[in-house]
Amino acid sequence: MPEKKNEGNHESRRSFLRNGALAAAGFMIVPRHVLGRGYVAPSDRLRVAAVGVGGKGYSDITGFAEGPADINFLCDVDTRRAADAVKKFPKAKFYTDFREMFEKEHKNFDAVSVSTPDHQHAVAAMGAMQLGKHVYVQKPLTHDIFEARKLTEAAKRYKVVTQMGNQGASGDGVRQLMEWYNAGAIGDVHTVYVWTDRPVWPQGIQWPKSSAPVPSELNWDLWLGTAPKKDYVEGLVPFNWRGWWDYGTGALGDMGCHLIEPPFRVLGLGYPTSVEASVGSVYVDEFKRGYFPESCPPSSHVIMKFPTKKGKEITMHWMDGGIQPERPEELGPNEMMGDGGNGVIFIGTKGKMMCGTYGKDPKLLPTTRTLKVAQTIARVPEGHYVQWVNAAIAGFDSAKAKALSSPFDIAGPLTESILMGNLAIRSYDVREAKADNKGFNYPGRYIKLLWDGPNMKITNFDPANQFVKRTYRDGWSLGV
């Protein structure tokens, strides 16, 4: 839970959490029939408070509003980005600081949507859950592995209904892939290739040397949130923050939850046991490689090993920056692989299958192959957003909540696995001065990192563990 630096802060926080708990404990759902026909009970509609309402945040709350949800509160640190949401939901009260909104309005909403930059996901989501509020959080669930583990645990502790914003998890495509695989269509999968054309923003670059005036519509200090204090620079807000480790999680964080989710679900993957990475180089002069550890690399290839219940391993290759795997020999020379820029290929002992982003357009290979299997997995006709709204209204432990596509007990481990790739990528830039002080060694390169998933620890290269959990700026805490 983030803390504000002011007098009486600790007592204010205790009061905030105590009052929130009391409010949650005192809430009682009154059956509709008791109130009379035609009366809409409070429990029949979900009252939503949104943190981050520009861009993706705007489309998120618009999606909720297609179901039995009321968008009662809007919060954004940038009034320019919030303008469309304010216009669309004129009755919603607007805040700039989500902490203030939580403190003043927690009795007046049931659920929170979090669509901020990655570095603020965890503190906003945890603060909401500590108040007993259901949460929907954009992907990736968190910025750090530690945060993902703590949010997963908190969802169960506070008994709230959760969903991550990887919409493909509710699509028909991943369910078709599961049914094919469960029917033995491609045998046992041993290798998976996943690729993306991201980043589509600058990466592998130096932090700007000159600062710029902060736009009057932007609260820069609140935007920085948990991240280190820095001067405002041009070109970071509202989108290019994705390429900087202080705020974003690069191409893997941006697209991994959409592309790795199908194999994660189809194959029932858990924590990886090892990870290794190679990254694209940026040369600033002849034979002089640039060193920009604050920025994500322009491209990367990550290899993760996952154990299976049968005692074997599944190897997953992640490729970004436009790098793609070899075309399967079963795919015709003019047939599209995946959806072009992105895709997933499953290689099994008896065949192959592939899909595009979000698990869309699943195909058995060769594409002329057809296989009719019984539909054994329920579809989600209401879609990802309304599914969560309905589940939140039904409540924790309800059948609807148990049927959610991406609750934190699924989204948390998925996010941890994705961020494992980033841990390896960042370890590539760990350096130490040579004994003669002439240059540097890079001990995190060209090695395989061994991962102890339950304990969130790399066991053979301790410097990599600094990327499991970052240090928040003073005034911010996860509250665990």
Coordinates of C-alpha atoms in Angstrom, one line a residue:
M1 CA 0.0 0.0 0.0
P2 CA 1.6 3.4 -1.0
E3 CA 2.1 5.8 1.8
K4 CA 2.0 9.6 1.7
K5 CA 4.8 11.6 3.4
N6 CA 3.0 13.8 5.9
E7 CA 2.4 14.2 9.6
G8 CA 0.4 11.4 11.2
N9 CA 1.0 9.2 8.1
H10 CA 1.2 5.9 10.0
E11 CA -2.0 6.6 12.0
S12 CA -3.7 7.7 8.8
R13 CA -2.8 4.5 7.0
R14 CA -3.9 2.3 10.0
S15 CA -7.2 4.2 10.0
F16 CA -7.6 3.8 6.3
L17 CA -7.1 0.1 6.4
R18 CA -9.1 -0.4 9.5
N19 CA -12.1 1.6 8.1
G20 CA -11.8 -0.3 4.8
A21 CA -11.9 -3.6 6.6
L22 CA -14.9 -2.6 8.7
A23 CA -16.7 -1.4 5.6
A24 CA -16.1 -4.7 3.9
A25 CA -17.1 -6.7 6.9
G26 CA -20.3 -4.7 7.3
F27 CA -21.5 -5.0 3.7
M28 CA -24.5 -7.2 3.2
I29 CA -26.0 -8.3 0.0
V30 CA -29.8 -8.0 0.0
P31 CA -31.6 -10.5 -2.2
R32 CA -33.4 -8.8 -5.1
H33 CA -36.7 -10.4 -4.3
V34 CA -36.7 -8.8 -0.9
L35 CA -36.6 -5.3 -2.3
G36 CA -39.4 -5.8 -4.8
R37 CA -39.7 -6.5 -8.5
G38 CA -38.0 -3.9 -10.7
Y39 CA -35.7 -2.6 -7.9
V40 CA -32.0 -2.9 -8.8
A41 CA -30.2 -4.0 -5.6
P42 CA -26.7 -2.6 -5.0
S43 CA -25.3 -6.1 -5.5
D44 CA -26.8 -6.3 -9.0
R45 CA -24.3 -3.7 -10.4
L46 CA -20.6 -3.4 -9.9
R47 CA -19.4 0.1 -8.8
V48 CA -16.0 0.6 -10.4
A49 CA -13.1 3.0 -9.6
A50 CA -10.6 3.3 -12.4
V51 CA -6.9 4.1 -11.8
G52 CA -5.4 5.1 -15.2
V53 CA -8.1 6.0 -17.7
G54 CA -6.2 7.1 -20.8
G55 CA -5.3 4.8 -23.7
K56 CA -5.8 1.2 -22.6
G57 CA -7.4 2.4 -19.4
Y58 CA -10.1 4.1 -21.5
S59 CA -10.9 0.9 -23.5
D60 CA -10.9 -1.1 -20.2
I61 CA -13.6 0.9 -18.5
T62 CA -15.6 1.1 -21.7
G63 CA -15.4 -2.7 -21.7
F64 CA -16.7 -3.0 -18.2
A65 CA -19.6 -0.6 -19.0
E66 CA -20.9 -3.1 -21.5
G67 CA -21.9 -5.2 -18.6
P68 CA -23.7 -4.5 -15.3
A69 CA -21.1 -2.0 -14.1
D70 CA -21.1 1.7 -13.3
I71 CA -17.9 3.7 -13.7
N72 CA -18.2 5.9 -10.6
F73 CA -14.7 7.2 -10.1
L74 CA -11.8 8.1 -12.5
C75 CA -8.2 8.7 -11.5
D76 CA -5.3 9.7 -13.7
V77 CA -2.2 11.8 -13.2
D78 CA -2.5 13.3 -16.7
T79 CA -5.7 15.3 -17.4
R80 CA -4.9 15.3 -21.1
R81 CA -5.0 11.5 -21.2
A82 CA -8.1 11.4 -19.0
A83 CA -10.2 13.8 -21.2
D84 CA -12.0 11.2 -23.2
A85 CA -13.0 9.2 -20.2
V86 CA -14.2 12.3 -18.4
K87 CA -16.4 13.1 -21.4
K88 CA -17.7 9.5 -21.7
F89 CA -18.5 9.2 -18.0
P90 CA -19.5 12.7 -16.9
K91 CA -21.1 11.5 -13.6
A92 CA -17.8 9.9 -12.4
K93 CA -15.9 11.9 -9.8
F94 CA -12.3 12.6 -10.9
Y95 CA -9.1 12.2 -8.8
T96 CA -5.4 12.6 -9.6
D97 CA -4.0 10.6 -6.7
F98 CA -5.5 7.1 -6.3
R99 CA -4.4 7.1 -2.6
E100 CA -6.7 10.0 -2.0
M101 CA -9.5 8.4 -4.0
F102 CA -9.2 5.1 -2.0
E103 CA -9.1 7.0 1.3
K104 CA -12.1 9.2 0.7
E105 CA -14.3 7.0 -1.5
H106 CA -13.6 3.4 -0.5
K107 CA -17.2 3.0 0.8
N108 CA -18.6 4.1 -2.6
F109 CA -17.0 1.5 -4.9
D110 CA -16.8 -2.3 -5.1
A111 CA -13.9 -2.8 -7.5
V112 CA -10.9 -1.2 -9.0
S113 CA -9.4 -1.3 -12.5
V114 CA -5.7 -0.6 -12.7
S115 CA -4.3 0.5 -16.1
T116 CA -1.2 2.5 -15.2
P117 CA 2.3 2.1 -16.5
D118 CA 3.8 -1.3 -15.2
H119 CA 5.7 0.2 -12.3
Q120 CA 2.5 1.3 -10.6
H121 CA 0.4 -1.8 -11.1
A122 CA 1.3 -3.6 -7.8
V123 CA 0.8 -0.7 -5.3
A124 CA -2.5 0.3 -6.7
A125 CA -3.8 -3.3 -6.9
M126 CA -2.6 -4.2 -3.4
G127 CA -4.1 -1.0 -2.0
A128 CA -7.4 -1.9 -3.5
M129 CA -7.3 -5.5 -2.3
Q130 CA -6.4 -4.4 1.2
L131 CA -9.7 -2.6 1.2
G132 CA -11.5 -5.8 0.1
K133 CA -12.1 -4.5 -3.4
H134 CA -12.1 -6.8 -6.5
V135 CA -9.4 -5.9 -9.0
Y136 CA -8.8 -6.0 -12.7
V137 CA -5.2 -5.2 -13.6
Q138 CA -3.6 -4.7 -17.0
K139 CA -0.9 -6.9 -18.2
P140 CA 1.8 -7.6 -17.2
L141 CA 0.3 -8.1 -13.8
T142 CA 3.3 -6.5 -12.2
H143 CA 6.7 -5.0 -12.9
D144 CA 8.6 -7.4 -10.6
I145 CA 8.5 -11.1 -9.8
F146 CA 8.1 -10.4 -6.1
E147 CA 5.2 -8.2 -6.7
A148 CA 3.4 -10.9 -8.8
R149 CA 3.9 -13.4 -6.0
K150 CA 2.5 -11.0 -3.4
L151 CA -0.6 -10.0 -5.4
T152 CA -1.4 -13.7 -6.0
E153 CA -1.2 -14.4 -2.3
A154 CA -3.2 -11.2 -1.5
A155 CA -6.1 -12.2 -3.8
K156 CA -6.7 -15.3 -1.7
R157 CA -6.0 -13.6 1.7
Y158 CA -8.5 -10.8 1.0
K159 CA -10.9 -13.1 -0.8
V160 CA -11.4 -10.8 -3.8
V161 CA -12.3 -11.5 -7.4
T162 CA -9.4 -10.8 -9.8
Q163 CA -8.6 -10.7 -13.5
M164 CA -5.5 -9.7 -15.5
G165 CA -6.0 -7.8 -18.8
N166 CA -4.9 -10.4 -21.3
Q167 CA -8.1 -10.6 -23.2
G168 CA -7.1 -13.6 -25.3
A169 CA -7.4 -15.7 -22.2
S170 CA -11.2 -15.5 -22.7
G171 CA -11.0 -16.2 -26.5
D172 CA -12.2 -19.2 -28.3
G173 CA -8.7 -19.8 -29.9
V174 CA -6.9 -20.9 -26.8
R175 CA -9.8 -23.2 -25.9
Q176 CA -9.6 -24.8 -29.3
L177 CA -5.9 -25.4 -28.9
M178 CA -6.5 -27.0 -25.5
E179 CA -9.1 -29.3 -27.0
W180 CA -6.8 -30.4 -29.8
Y181 CA -4.0 -31.0 -27.4
N182 CA -6.1 -32.9 -24.9
A183 CA -7.3 -35.1 -27.7
G184 CA -3.7 -36.0 -28.5
A185 CA -3.7 -34.2 -31.9
I186 CA 0.1 -33.4 -31.8
G187 CA 1.3 -35.8 -29.1
D188 CA 3.5 -34.5 -26.3
V189 CA 4.8 -31.0 -26.9
H190 CA 8.5 -30.6 -26.2
T191 CA 9.3 -27.3 -27.9
V192 CA 7.4 -24.0 -28.2
Y193 CA 8.4 -20.9 -30.3
V194 CA 6.9 -17.5 -29.4
W195 CA 7.8 -14.3 -31.3
T196 CA 6.8 -10.7 -31.6
D197 CA 7.6 -7.7 -33.7
R198 CA 7.7 -5.5 -30.6
P199 CA 9.2 -3.2 -29.5
V200 CA 7.5 -0.6 -31.6
W201 CA 9.0 2.1 -29.4
P202 CA 12.6 3.2 -28.8
Q203 CA 14.8 0.7 -27.0
G204 CA 18.6 0.2 -26.6
I205 CA 19.1 3.9 -26.3
Q206 CA 20.7 6.4 -23.8
W207 CA 18.5 8.3 -21.3
P208 CA 18.0 11.8 -22.7
K209 CA 20.7 14.2 -21.4
S210 CA 18.4 17.2 -21.2
S211 CA 15.3 17.7 -19.1
A212 CA 12.2 19.5 -20.2
P213 CA 9.4 21.5 -18.6
V214 CA 6.7 19.3 -17.1
P215 CA 3.3 19.8 -18.9
S216 CA 0.9 21.6 -16.7
E217 CA -1.7 18.8 -17.1
L218 CA 0.7 16.2 -15.8
N219 CA 1.5 15.5 -12.1
W220 CA 5.1 14.2 -12.8
D221 CA 5.8 13.2 -9.2
L222 CA 2.7 11.0 -9.0
W223 CA 3.5 9.6 -12.5
L224 CA 7.0 8.5 -11.2
G225 CA 5.3 6.9 -8.2
T226 CA 7.5 4.0 -7.0
A227 CA 10.3 4.8 -9.5
P228 CA 13.4 6.8 -8.7
K229 CA 13.2 10.5 -8.8
K230 CA 14.2 11.9 -12.1
D231 CA 13.6 15.1 -14.1
Y232 CA 10.9 15.0 -16.7
V233 CA 12.1 14.3 -20.3
E234 CA 10.4 14.6 -23.6
G235 CA 9.1 11.4 -25.3
L236 CA 8.6 9.3 -22.2
V237 CA 4.9 9.9 -21.6
P238 CA 2.4 8.6 -22.6
F239 CA 3.8 5.5 -24.3
N240 CA 7.6 5.2 -24.7
W241 CA 8.1 4.5 -21.0
R242 CA 7.7 0.8 -22.0
G243 CA 11.4 0.7 -23.1
W244 CA 12.8 1.9 -19.8
W245 CA 13.4 -0.6 -16.9
D246 CA 12.4 1.9 -14.2
Y247 CA 8.8 1.9 -15.6
G248 CA 8.2 -0.8 -18.2
T249 CA 9.0 -4.4 -18.9
G250 CA 10.0 -4.2 -22.6
A251 CA 8.7 -6.2 -25.4
L252 CA 8.4 -9.4 -23.3
G253 CA 6.3 -7.6 -20.7
D254 CA 4.1 -6.0 -23.3
M255 CA 3.3 -9.0 -25.4
G256 CA 4.3 -12.0 -23.3
C257 CA 1.0 -12.2 -21.5
H258 CA -0.8 -12.3 -24.8
L259 CA 1.5 -14.8 -26.6
I260 CA 2.9 -17.0 -23.8
E261 CA -0.6 -17.4 -22.2
P262 CA -1.7 -20.0 -24.8
P263 CA 1.2 -22.4 -24.2
F264 CA 1.1 -21.7 -20.5
R265 CA -2.6 -22.8 -20.4
V266 CA -2.5 -25.5 -23.0
L267 CA 0.5 -27.2 -21.5
G268 CA -0.2 -26.5 -17.9
L269 CA 3.1 -24.9 -17.3
G270 CA 4.4 -23.7 -13.9
Y271 CA 7.6 -22.0 -12.8
P272 CA 10.6 -22.5 -15.2
T273 CA 13.7 -24.2 -13.9
S274 CA 16.2 -22.3 -16.0
V275 CA 16.5 -19.3 -18.3
E276 CA 19.1 -17.9 -20.6
A277 CA 19.1 -14.9 -22.9
S278 CA 21.0 -13.2 -25.7
V279 CA 20.3 -9.7 -26.7
G280 CA 20.7 -7.4 -29.7
S281 CA 23.7 -5.1 -29.8
V282 CA 23.8 -1.4 -30.4
Y283 CA 27.2 -0.1 -31.5
V284 CA 28.0 3.6 -31.0
D285 CA 31.4 3.4 -32.9
E286 CA 33.7 1.0 -34.5
F287 CA 33.9 -2.1 -32.3
K288 CA 32.4 -0.1 -29.5
R289 CA 29.2 -1.5 -28.1
G290 CA 26.9 0.9 -26.4
Y291 CA 26.1 0.2 -22.7
F292 CA 22.6 1.4 -21.8
P293 CA 21.4 -0.6 -18.8
E294 CA 18.5 1.7 -18.1
S295 CA 16.9 0.8 -21.4
C296 CA 15.5 -2.5 -22.6
P297 CA 17.5 -4.0 -25.6
P298 CA 16.4 -3.6 -29.2
S299 CA 15.9 -7.4 -29.5
S300 CA 16.3 -10.5 -27.5
H301 CA 16.1 -14.3 -27.6
V302 CA 15.1 -16.0 -24.3
I303 CA 15.1 -19.8 -23.7
M304 CA 13.2 -21.2 -20.7
K305 CA 12.9 -24.8 -19.5
F306 CA 9.7 -25.9 -17.9
P307 CA 9.3 -29.3 -16.1
T308 CA 6.3 -31.5 -17.0
K309 CA 4.3 -33.9 -14.9
K310 CA 5.7 -36.8 -17.0
G311 CA 9.2 -35.9 -15.8
K312 CA 10.3 -34.4 -19.1
E313 CA 11.1 -30.8 -20.1
I314 CA 9.4 -28.3 -22.4
T315 CA 11.7 -25.8 -24.0
M316 CA 10.2 -22.4 -24.8
H317 CA 11.9 -19.9 -27.1
W318 CA 10.9 -16.2 -26.9
M319 CA 12.0 -13.9 -29.7
D320 CA 11.4 -10.2 -30.1
G321 CA 12.6 -7.3 -32.1
G322 CA 11.4 -8.9 -35.4
I323 CA 13.4 -12.1 -34.9
Q324 CA 11.4 -15.2 -35.9
P325 CA 11.9 -19.0 -35.7
E326 CA 12.4 -21.2 -38.7
R327 CA 9.2 -21.8 -40.7
P328 CA 7.8 -25.3 -40.0
E329 CA 8.3 -27.6 -43.0
E330 CA 4.6 -28.3 -42.9
L331 CA 3.8 -24.6 -43.6
G332 CA 3.6 -23.7 -47.3
P333 CA 6.1 -21.1 -48.6
N334 CA 3.3 -18.5 -49.1
E335 CA 1.3 -19.2 -46.0
M336 CA 1.5 -16.8 -43.1
M337 CA 3.3 -18.0 -40.0
G338 CA 1.3 -16.9 -36.9
D339 CA -0.3 -13.6 -37.7
G340 CA 2.9 -12.3 -39.4
G341 CA 4.5 -10.1 -36.8
N342 CA 3.6 -12.3 -33.8
G343 CA 2.8 -16.0 -33.2
V344 CA 3.2 -19.2 -31.4
I345 CA 4.2 -22.7 -32.7
F346 CA 3.8 -25.8 -30.7
I347 CA 6.0 -28.8 -31.7
G348 CA 4.9 -32.2 -30.4
T349 CA 5.9 -35.8 -30.9
K350 CA 3.1 -36.4 -33.4
G351 CA 2.5 -33.0 -35.0
K352 CA 2.5 -29.2 -34.8
M353 CA 0.0 -26.4 -34.3
M354 CA 0.2 -22.6 -34.2
C355 CA -1.8 -19.5 -33.5
G356 CA -1.5 -15.7 -33.6
T357 CA -1.7 -13.0 -30.9
Y358 CA -4.3 -13.7 -28.2
G359 CA -4.4 -17.3 -29.4
K360 CA -6.4 -16.2 -32.4
D361 CA -6.7 -18.2 -35.6
P362 CA -5.5 -21.6 -34.3
K363 CA -4.3 -24.0 -36.9
L364 CA -3.1 -27.6 -37.0
L365 CA -0.1 -28.1 -39.4
P366 CA -0.2 -28.6 -42.3
T367 CA -3.1 -26.1 -42.5
T368 CA -5.0 -28.6 -44.7
R369 CA -5.3 -30.9 -41.7
T370 CA -8.7 -30.9 -40.0
L371 CA -9.7 -32.6 -36.8
K372 CA -13.1 -32.5 -35.2
V373 CA -13.0 -32.9 -31.4
A374 CA -15.7 -32.6 -28.9
Q375 CA -16.1 -29.1 -27.2
T376 CA -15.1 -29.9 -23.7
I377 CA -14.1 -26.4 -22.5
A378 CA -16.8 -23.7 -22.0
R379 CA -16.5 -20.6 -24.1
V380 CA -16.8 -17.0 -22.8
P381 CA -19.4 -15.3 -25.0
E382 CA -19.7 -12.3 -22.7
G383 CA -16.0 -11.5 -23.2
H384 CA -13.1 -10.9 -20.8
Y385 CA -14.4 -7.7 -19.3
V386 CA -17.9 -8.6 -18.6
Q387 CA -16.9 -12.0 -17.3
W388 CA -15.0 -10.3 -14.5
V389 CA -17.8 -7.9 -13.8
N390 CA -20.3 -10.7 -13.4
A391 CA -17.9 -12.7 -11.3
A392 CA -17.2 -9.8 -9.0
I393 CA -20.9 -9.3 -8.5
A394 CA -21.3 -13.0 -7.8
G395 CA -18.5 -12.8 -5.3
F396 CA -15.4 -14.7 -4.2
D397 CA -15.8 -18.5 -4.3
S398 CA -18.8 -18.3 -6.6
A399 CA -19.0 -20.5 -9.6
K400 CA -18.5 -17.5 -11.9
A401 CA -15.4 -16.4 -10.0
K402 CA -13.9 -20.0 -10.3
A403 CA -14.6 -19.9 -14.0
L404 CA -12.6 -16.7 -14.7
S405 CA -10.1 -16.8 -17.5
S406 CA -7.2 -15.0 -15.9
P407 CA -7.5 -14.8 -12.1
F408 CA -4.3 -14.0 -10.2
D409 CA -3.8 -17.7 -9.3
I410 CA -3.2 -18.1 -13.1
A411 CA -2.0 -14.7 -14.1
G412 CA 0.5 -14.4 -11.2
P413 CA 2.6 -17.5 -12.1
L414 CA 2.3 -16.6 -15.8
T415 CA 3.6 -13.1 -15.1
E416 CA 6.4 -14.5 -12.9
S417 CA 7.5 -16.7 -15.8
I418 CA 7.5 -13.8 -18.2
L419 CA 9.5 -11.6 -15.9
M420 CA 12.0 -14.5 -15.5
G421 CA 12.9 -13.7 -19.1
N422 CA 13.5 -10.1 -18.2
L423 CA 15.6 -11.1 -15.3
A424 CA 17.9 -13.0 -17.7
I425 CA 17.9 -10.1 -20.2
R426 CA 18.8 -7.6 -17.4
S427 CA 21.5 -9.9 -16.1
Y428 CA 23.2 -9.6 -19.5
D429 CA 24.1 -6.1 -18.6
V430 CA 25.5 -6.8 -15.1
R431 CA 29.1 -5.8 -15.2
E432 CA 32.1 -5.6 -12.9
A433 CA 35.5 -3.8 -13.2
K434 CA 38.4 -5.9 -14.3
A435 CA 41.2 -6.4 -11.9
D436 CA 43.5 -4.0 -13.8
N437 CA 40.6 -1.5 -14.0
K438 CA 40.9 -1.6 -17.8
G439 CA 37.4 -2.4 -18.9
F440 CA 34.7 -4.6 -17.5
N441 CA 33.7 -8.2 -17.2
Y442 CA 30.1 -9.3 -17.9
P443 CA 29.6 -12.4 -15.7
G444 CA 25.8 -12.6 -16.5
R445 CA 26.4 -13.3 -20.2
Y446 CA 26.6 -16.7 -21.9
I447 CA 25.4 -18.6 -18.9
K448 CA 22.2 -20.4 -17.9
L449 CA 20.4 -19.1 -14.8
L450 CA 19.0 -21.8 -12.5
W451 CA 15.7 -20.8 -10.9
D452 CA 14.3 -21.9 -7.6
G453 CA 10.7 -20.9 -8.3
P454 CA 9.1 -21.4 -4.8
N455 CA 11.8 -19.3 -3.2
M456 CA 12.1 -16.8 -6.0
K457 CA 15.8 -17.1 -6.3
I458 CA 18.5 -17.6 -8.9
T459 CA 20.8 -20.2 -7.3
N460 CA 24.0 -19.9 -9.5
F461 CA 24.4 -16.2 -10.1
D462 CA 23.5 -14.1 -7.2
P463 CA 23.7 -10.6 -8.9
A464 CA 20.6 -11.6 -10.9
N465 CA 18.5 -11.7 -7.8
Q466 CA 18.5 -7.9 -7.6
F467 CA 15.9 -8.0 -10.4
V468 CA 13.5 -10.1 -8.5
K469 CA 12.4 -7.2 -6.3
R470 CA 13.2 -3.5 -6.7
T471 CA 13.5 -0.8 -4.1
Y472 CA 10.6 1.7 -4.1
R473 CA 11.1 5.4 -3.8
D474 CA 10.7 6.8 -0.3
G475 CA 7.0 7.3 0.5
W476 CA 5.8 4.1 -1.4
S477 CA 5.4 0.6 -0.1
L478 CA 3.6 -2.6 -1.1
G479 CA 2.4 -2.9 2.5
V480 CA 3.4 -6.6 2.9

